[in-house]
Coordinates of C-alpha atoms in Angstrom, one line a residue:
X297 CA 80.8 84.2 87.7
X298 CA 78.4 81.8 86.0
X299 CA 81.4 79.5 85.4
X300 CA 82.3 79.6 89.1
X301 CA 78.7 78.8 90.1
X302 CA 78.7 75.8 87.8
X303 CA 82.0 74.6 89.2
X304 CA 80.5 74.8 92.8
X305 CA 77.4 73.0 91.7
X306 CA 79.5 70.3 90.1
X307 CA 81.7 69.8 93.2
X308 CA 78.5 69.6 95.3
X309 CA 77.0 66.9 93.1
X310 CA 76.4 63.7 95.1
X311 CA 77.1 61.7 91.9
X312 CA 80.7 62.6 92.2
X313 CA 80.8 61.0 95.7
X314 CA 79.0 57.9 94.5
X315 CA 81.4 57.6 91.6
X316 CA 84.4 57.7 94.0
X317 CA 82.7 55.1 96.2
X318 CA 82.2 52.8 93.2
X319 CA 85.9 53.2 92.2
X320 CA 86.8 52.1 95.7
X321 CA 84.5 49.0 95.5
X322 CA 81.5 50.3 97.5
X323 CA 78.0 49.9 95.9
X324 CA 74.4 50.2 96.9
X325 CA 73.1 46.7 96.6
X326 CA 70.4 47.4 94.0
X327 CA 73.1 48.8 91.8
X328 CA 75.2 45.7 92.0
X329 CA 74.1 43.2 89.3
X330 CA 75.6 40.2 91.0
X331 CA 73.3 40.4 94.0
X332 CA 70.0 38.5 93.6
X333 CA 66.7 40.1 94.5
X334 CA 65.7 37.0 96.4
X335 CA 68.3 37.7 99.1
X336 CA 70.7 35.1 97.8
X337 CA 73.8 35.2 95.7
X338 CA 74.3 32.2 93.4
X339 CA 72.1 30.2 95.7
X340 CA 74.0 31.0 98.8
X341 CA 71.9 32.3 101.7
X342 CA 72.7 35.4 103.7
X343 CA 74.2 35.1 107.1
X344 CA 73.4 38.0 109.5
X345 CA 75.8 38.7 112.3
X346 CA 73.3 39.8 115.0
X347 CA 71.0 42.8 115.2
X348 CA 72.3 46.3 115.7
X349 CA 70.7 49.7 116.1
X350 CA 72.8 51.0 113.3
X351 CA 74.0 48.2 111.1
X352 CA 73.9 44.5 110.4
X353 CA 76.4 42.7 108.2
X354 CA 76.2 39.7 105.8
X355 CA 78.8 38.0 103.8
X356 CA 78.0 36.6 100.3
X357 CA 80.6 34.6 98.5
X358 CA 83.5 36.7 99.8
X359 CA 81.6 40.0 99.4
X360 CA 80.7 42.1 102.4
X361 CA 77.0 43.1 102.3
X362 CA 75.7 45.3 105.1
X363 CA 72.4 46.9 106.1
X364 CA 72.5 50.3 107.7
X365 CA 69.8 51.8 109.9
X366 CA 69.1 54.3 107.1
X367 CA 66.1 54.3 104.9
X368 CA 66.3 55.7 101.4
X369 CA 63.2 56.9 99.5
X370 CA 62.2 58.9 96.5
X371 CA 59.8 61.7 96.7
X372 CA 58.0 64.0 94.3
X373 CA 59.5 67.3 93.0
X374 CA 62.9 65.7 92.9
X375 CA 63.5 65.8 96.6
X376 CA 65.3 62.8 98.0
X377 CA 65.4 61.9 101.7
X378 CA 66.9 59.4 104.0
X379 CA 65.7 58.3 107.4
X380 CA 67.7 57.1 110.4
X381 CA 66.5 56.0 113.8
X382 CA 63.0 57.2 113.2
X383 CA 64.2 60.6 112.0
X384 CA 64.2 62.2 108.6
X385 CA 66.7 64.5 106.9
X386 CA 65.8 66.1 103.6
X387 CA 68.3 67.0 100.9
X388 CA 67.6 70.7 101.6
X389 CA 68.9 70.2 105.2
X390 CA 65.5 70.1 106.9
X391 CA 65.4 67.5 109.8
X392 CA 62.3 66.1 111.4
X393 CA 61.8 63.6 114.2
X394 CA 58.4 62.5 113.2
X395 CA 57.4 61.6 109.7
X396 CA 53.9 62.5 108.6
X397 CA 54.2 62.8 104.8
X398 CA 52.2 61.0 102.2
X399 CA 53.2 57.4 101.5
X400 CA 56.3 57.0 99.3
X401 CA 58.4 54.1 98.1
X402 CA 60.9 53.1 100.8
X403 CA 63.7 50.6 100.8
X404 CA 66.3 49.8 103.4
X405 CA 69.8 50.9 102.3
X406 CA 72.0 47.9 101.7
X407 CA 75.5 48.1 100.4
X408 CA 78.1 45.8 99.0
X409 CA 81.9 46.0 99.7
X410 CA 84.1 44.5 97.0
X411 CA 87.4 46.0 98.2
X412 CA 88.2 45.3 101.8
X413 CA 91.4 47.2 101.8
X414 CA 89.7 50.6 101.0
X415 CA 86.9 49.7 103.4
X416 CA 89.0 49.2 106.4
X417 CA 91.5 51.9 105.4
X418 CA 88.9 54.6 105.1
X419 CA 87.0 53.5 108.2
X420 CA 90.1 53.8 110.2
X421 CA 90.9 57.2 108.7
X422 CA 87.4 58.4 109.5
X423 CA 87.8 57.3 113.1
X424 CA 90.7 59.8 113.5
X425 CA 88.1 62.6 113.8
X426 CA 86.0 60.9 116.5
X427 CA 86.0 61.1 120.3
X428 CA 88.5 58.3 120.7
X429 CA 91.1 60.4 118.9
X430 CA 90.6 63.3 121.4
X431 CA 91.5 61.1 124.4
X432 CA 94.3 59.1 122.8
X433 CA 96.5 60.9 120.2
X434 CA 96.7 64.3 121.7
X435 CA 97.5 63.1 125.3
X436 CA 100.0 60.6 123.8
X437 CA 101.8 63.4 122.1
X438 CA 102.2 65.1 125.5
X439 CA 103.2 62.0 127.3
X440 CA 105.6 60.4 124.9
X441 CA 106.8 63.1 122.5
X442 CA 107.1 66.8 123.3
X443 CA 104.8 69.0 125.4
X444 CA 106.0 72.0 123.3
X445 CA 104.5 70.5 120.2
X446 CA 101.4 69.2 122.1
X447 CA 100.5 72.7 123.3
X448 CA 100.5 74.1 119.8
X449 CA 98.4 71.1 118.6
X450 CA 95.8 71.7 121.2
X451 CA 95.1 75.4 120.6
X452 CA 95.3 75.2 116.8
X453 CA 93.1 72.2 116.8
X454 CA 90.5 73.9 119.1
X455 CA 90.5 77.1 117.0
X456 CA 90.1 75.3 113.7
X457 CA 87.4 72.9 114.9
X458 CA 85.3 75.7 116.5
X459 CA 85.3 77.8 113.4
X460 CA 84.6 74.7 111.3
X461 CA 81.7 73.4 113.5
X462 CA 80.1 76.9 113.8
X463 CA 80.4 77.4 110.0
X464 CA 78.4 74.2 109.4
X465 CA 75.4 75.6 111.4
X466 CA 75.7 79.1 109.9
X467 CA 76.0 78.0 106.2
X468 CA 73.5 75.2 106.6
X469 CA 74.5 73.3 103.5
X470 CA 73.2 69.7 103.3
X471 CA 75.2 66.5 103.2
X472 CA 75.1 64.4 100.0
X473 CA 71.8 62.5 99.7
X474 CA 71.1 58.8 99.7
X475 CA 70.7 57.5 97.0
X476 CA 73.0 57.7 95.0
X477 CA 75.5 57.9 97.9
X478 CA 76.1 55.0 100.3
X479 CA 76.1 56.4 103.9
X480 CA 78.3 54.4 106.3
X481 CA 77.6 56.6 109.3
X482 CA 74.3 57.6 110.9
X483 CA 75.3 59.5 114.0
X484 CA 75.9 62.8 112.2
X485 CA 72.9 62.6 109.9
X486 CA 71.3 65.7 111.4
X487 CA 74.4 67.8 111.0
X488 CA 75.1 70.0 108.0
X489 CA 78.0 69.3 105.7
X490 CA 79.9 72.4 104.8
X491 CA 82.9 72.4 105.6
X492 CA 84.3 68.9 106.5
X493 CA 85.7 69.3 110.0
X494 CA 87.4 65.9 109.6
X495 CA 89.4 67.4 106.7
X496 CA 90.0 70.6 108.7
X497 CA 91.3 68.7 111.8
X498 CA 93.5 66.4 109.8
X499 CA 95.1 69.3 107.9
X500 CA 95.6 71.3 111.0
X501 CA 97.1 68.5 113.1
X502 CA 99.3 67.2 110.3
X503 CA 100.8 70.6 109.3
X504 CA 100.9 72.0 112.9
X505 CA 103.1 69.0 113.8
X506 CA 105.3 69.6 110.8
X507 CA 105.7 73.4 111.4
X508 CA 106.3 72.9 115.2
X509 CA 109.0 70.3 114.7
X510 CA 110.7 71.8 111.6
X511 CA 113.5 73.6 113.4
X512 CA 113.2 71.7 116.7
X513 CA 114.2 68.3 115.5
X514 CA 116.6 66.9 113.0
X515 CA 114.8 65.1 110.2
X516 CA 114.4 65.4 106.4
X517 CA 111.7 68.0 105.6
X518 CA 110.6 66.0 102.6
X519 CA 109.6 63.0 104.8
X520 CA 107.7 65.3 107.2
X521 CA 105.9 67.0 104.4
X522 CA 105.0 63.6 102.8
X523 CA 103.6 62.3 106.1
X524 CA 101.5 65.4 106.6
X525 CA 100.1 65.2 103.0
X526 CA 99.3 61.5 103.3
X527 CA 97.5 61.8 106.6
X528 CA 95.4 64.9 105.6
X529 CA 94.6 63.4 102.2
X530 CA 93.6 60.0 103.7
X531 CA 91.2 61.5 106.2
X532 CA 89.7 63.9 103.6
X533 CA 89.1 61.0 101.2
X534 CA 87.5 58.9 104.0
X535 CA 84.7 61.5 104.2
X536 CA 83.9 60.9 100.5
X537 CA 84.1 57.1 101.0
X538 CA 81.8 57.1 104.0
X539 CA 79.3 59.3 102.0
X540 CA 79.3 62.1 104.6
X541 CA 80.6 65.0 102.5
X542 CA 80.6 66.3 99.0
X543 CA 83.9 67.1 97.2
X544 CA 83.3 70.8 97.8
X545 CA 82.8 70.2 101.6
X546 CA 86.2 68.5 101.7
X547 CA 88.0 71.1 99.6
X548 CA 86.6 74.0 101.7
X549 CA 87.6 72.2 104.9
X550 CA 91.3 71.8 103.7
X551 CA 91.5 75.4 102.4
X552 CA 89.7 76.8 105.5
X553 CA 92.2 75.0 107.8
X554 CA 95.1 76.3 105.7
X555 CA 93.9 79.9 105.9
X556 CA 93.4 79.8 109.7
X557 CA 96.9 78.3 110.2
X558 CA 98.4 80.9 107.9
X559 CA 96.8 83.8 109.9
X560 CA 97.7 82.3 113.3
X561 CA 101.2 80.9 112.6
X562 CA 103.0 84.2 113.3
X563 CA 101.5 84.4 116.8
X564 CA 101.9 80.8 117.9
X565 CA 105.0 81.6 120.0
X566 CA 103.2 84.6 121.6
X567 CA 100.1 82.5 122.4
X568 CA 102.3 79.7 123.9
X569 CA 104.2 82.2 126.1
X570 CA 101.1 83.9 127.4
X571 CA 99.3 80.7 128.2
X572 CA 102.2 79.6 130.4
X573 CA 103.1 82.8 132.2
X574 CA 99.9 85.0 132.4
X575 CA 98.1 85.1 135.7
X576 CA 94.8 85.4 133.7
X577 CA 95.3 82.1 132.0
X578 CA 93.1 80.0 134.4
X579 CA 90.2 82.5 134.1
X580 CA 90.5 82.8 130.3
X581 CA 90.9 79.0 129.8
X582 CA 87.7 78.2 131.8
X583 CA 85.4 81.1 131.1
X584 CA 85.9 81.9 127.4
X585 CA 85.5 78.3 126.0
X586 CA 82.5 77.7 128.2
X587 CA 80.8 80.9 127.0
X588 CA 81.7 79.9 123.4
X589 CA 80.0 76.6 123.9
X590 CA 76.9 78.0 125.6
X591 CA 76.4 80.6 122.9
X592 CA 77.0 78.2 120.0
X593 CA 74.8 79.0 116.9
X594 CA 71.2 77.6 117.5
X595 CA 69.4 75.3 115.1
X596 CA 65.7 74.5 114.7
X597 CA 66.5 70.8 115.4
X598 CA 68.9 68.9 117.6
X599 CA 72.4 68.3 116.1
X600 CA 75.5 66.7 117.5
X601 CA 77.7 69.6 116.4
X602 CA 77.1 71.6 119.7
X603 CA 78.0 68.6 121.8
X604 CA 81.1 67.8 119.7
X605 CA 82.2 71.5 119.8
X606 CA 81.7 71.5 123.6
X607 CA 83.8 68.4 123.9
X608 CA 86.6 69.9 121.9
X609 CA 86.6 73.2 123.8
X610 CA 86.4 71.3 127.1
X611 CA 89.5 69.3 126.3
X612 CA 91.4 72.4 125.2
X613 CA 90.3 74.3 128.3
X614 CA 91.4 71.6 130.8
X615 CA 94.7 71.1 128.9
X616 CA 95.6 74.8 128.8
X617 CA 94.8 75.0 132.6
X618 CA 97.1 72.0 133.1
X619 CA 99.9 73.5 130.9
X620 CA 99.8 76.7 133.0
X621 CA 99.8 74.9 136.4
X622 CA 102.7 72.6 135.3
X623 CA 104.7 75.7 134.3
X624 CA 104.1 77.4 137.7
X625 CA 105.6 74.3 139.4
X626 CA 108.5 73.9 136.9
X627 CA 107.1 70.7 135.4
X628 CA 107.1 71.4 131.7
X629 CA 108.4 67.9 130.8
X630 CA 110.1 69.3 127.7
X631 CA 113.3 67.7 126.4
X632 CA 116.5 69.5 127.3
X633 CA 119.7 70.1 125.3
X634 CA 120.8 72.1 122.3
X635 CA 118.4 72.7 119.4
X636 CA 117.7 71.1 117.1
X637 CA 117.2 67.8 119.0
X638 CA 118.0 64.4 117.5
X639 CA 115.1 62.1 117.3
X640 CA 115.9 59.1 119.6
X641 CA 116.1 55.7 118.1
X642 CA 113.1 53.5 118.8
X643 CA 114.3 50.7 121.1
X644 CA 112.4 47.9 122.9
X645 CA 112.9 49.8 126.2
X646 CA 111.4 53.1 124.8
X647 CA 108.4 51.1 123.3
X648 CA 107.8 49.4 126.6
X649 CA 107.8 52.7 128.5
X650 CA 105.5 54.3 125.9
X651 CA 103.1 51.4 126.2
X652 CA 103.1 51.6 130.0
X653 CA 102.4 55.4 129.9
X654 CA 99.6 54.8 127.4
X655 CA 97.9 52.1 129.5
X656 CA 98.2 54.1 132.8
X657 CA 97.1 57.3 131.1
X658 CA 94.1 55.9 129.3
X659 CA 92.9 54.1 132.4
X660 CA 93.0 57.4 134.3
X661 CA 91.2 59.3 131.5
X662 CA 88.5 56.7 131.1
X663 CA 87.9 56.6 134.8
X664 CA 87.8 60.4 134.9
X665 CA 85.3 60.4 132.0
X666 CA 83.0 57.9 133.8
X667 CA 83.1 59.6 137.2
X668 CA 82.8 63.2 136.1
X669 CA 80.2 62.5 133.5
X670 CA 78.0 60.5 135.9
X671 CA 78.3 63.0 138.7
X672 CA 77.7 66.1 136.6
X673 CA 74.7 64.5 134.9
X674 CA 73.3 63.4 138.2
X675 CA 73.5 66.9 139.8
X676 CA 72.4 68.8 136.7
X677 CA 69.4 66.5 136.1
X678 CA 68.5 66.8 139.8
X679 CA 68.8 70.6 139.7
X680 CA 66.5 70.8 136.6
X681 CA 64.2 68.1 138.0
X682 CA 64.4 65.7 135.0
X683 CA 65.3 62.0 134.8
X684 CA 68.9 61.2 134.1
X685 CA 67.6 58.5 131.7
X686 CA 65.7 61.1 129.7
X687 CA 67.7 61.4 126.5
X688 CA 65.7 64.5 125.3
X689 CA 66.4 66.3 128.6
X690 CA 70.1 65.5 128.4
X691 CA 70.2 67.2 125.0
X692 CA 68.9 70.5 126.4
X693 CA 71.3 73.4 126.3
X694 CA 71.4 73.9 130.1
X695 CA 72.3 70.3 130.7
X696 CA 74.3 69.1 127.7
X697 CA 76.8 72.0 127.6
X698 CA 77.8 72.0 131.3
X699 CA 78.1 68.2 131.6
X700 CA 80.1 67.9 128.4
X701 CA 82.3 70.8 129.3
X702 CA 83.0 69.6 132.9
X703 CA 83.7 66.0 131.7
X704 CA 86.2 66.9 129.0
X705 CA 87.9 69.8 130.8
X706 CA 88.5 67.3 133.6
X707 CA 90.0 64.9 131.0
X708 CA 92.2 67.6 129.6
X709 CA 93.4 68.7 133.0
X710 CA 94.1 65.1 134.2
X711 CA 95.9 64.3 131.0
X712 CA 98.4 67.1 131.5
X713 CA 98.7 67.2 135.3
X714 CA 97.5 64.0 137.0
X715 CA 98.8 61.4 134.5
X716 CA 102.4 62.8 134.4
X717 CA 102.4 62.7 138.2
X718 CA 101.3 59.1 138.0
X719 CA 104.2 58.4 135.7
X720 CA 106.6 59.7 138.3
X721 CA 105.0 57.4 140.9
X722 CA 105.5 54.4 138.6
X723 CA 109.0 55.4 137.6
X724 CA 108.0 56.1 133.9
X725 CA 109.4 59.6 133.6

């Protein structure tokens, strides 16, 4: 038992994360001997590319030097803290909006990038777990590939992400501290770290796609398995590179996702059948996810986890409602023929149609987001007699959850019902 505890402590050590970052060419500036203290390198002045709330970037003799809106400081009793946008998060997970402690040594976090390949690779991989992914990849799977696979992706992704997000706020284990870790993201500073939901989502989506297509399409299993492993590993490693998770967070995320999929896989076909044919699907799809969002675990400080979870459940809710409605009208949009299907060759005509669908679909979804978000915020703020420009008011439970849920359920519904109908109008089906 003591050995297991030591192993967990070792895997939670931020030095492991910092070592991985250094192996990939990412350093805190004061650790890099080639950067002069005077703000110059070998006599070359810095060139800042404009102010930003989060980050400014410089380039020194081919090396990328950036300043994040994060302040690192050392404090007595071994506690290390970092500050972002006027907020403070301690290594024990405590978060404060106003700092009133005794004076401590503070220096702005600056980092040096010496390997651009890993920098852009892991930044791209990390983006696969952000909002842009929710409104691009999943709809594109429905529009251009196979709605059968898309339906499974949506509900497995929603289940895995809800359990992962809620686990963070129940376990309340902190993210790796800065220093020694370089933090490339500031939006989720107030969130807890265990488990990594990026790792959970990547694992779930990769292997759900593999399992859903295994006997439905003709392709070498080895290639599918390799693609699933590469994608899940790439996203998982990106969370170490960006300094947002410990090794233990990532491992628990991958294992947690695998366990959830193992328990749910035997009933995937049953869930899919019920969501298409049951007369209770619309009520279940709207009421249950909304109540799950509204009763999300509470914290003693504001965190983006509740908003992100509501976004995920909203997308899933609207999508399930759209799946059900399409089935009632006989518009499943699934390929026909004898199983297993052959994967069609990629031709210029197919690419052109896919690009056309993507452009039309994304325009409709972005328009939906702007209209529904603006309208729901306007009426909710008017109902609660607060200003729509008041950021603190918009983070209140009774405003944030309804407007997020309405916005993204509308996006999910339009992605599955309105957008395919638009394809028919434009002759793209």
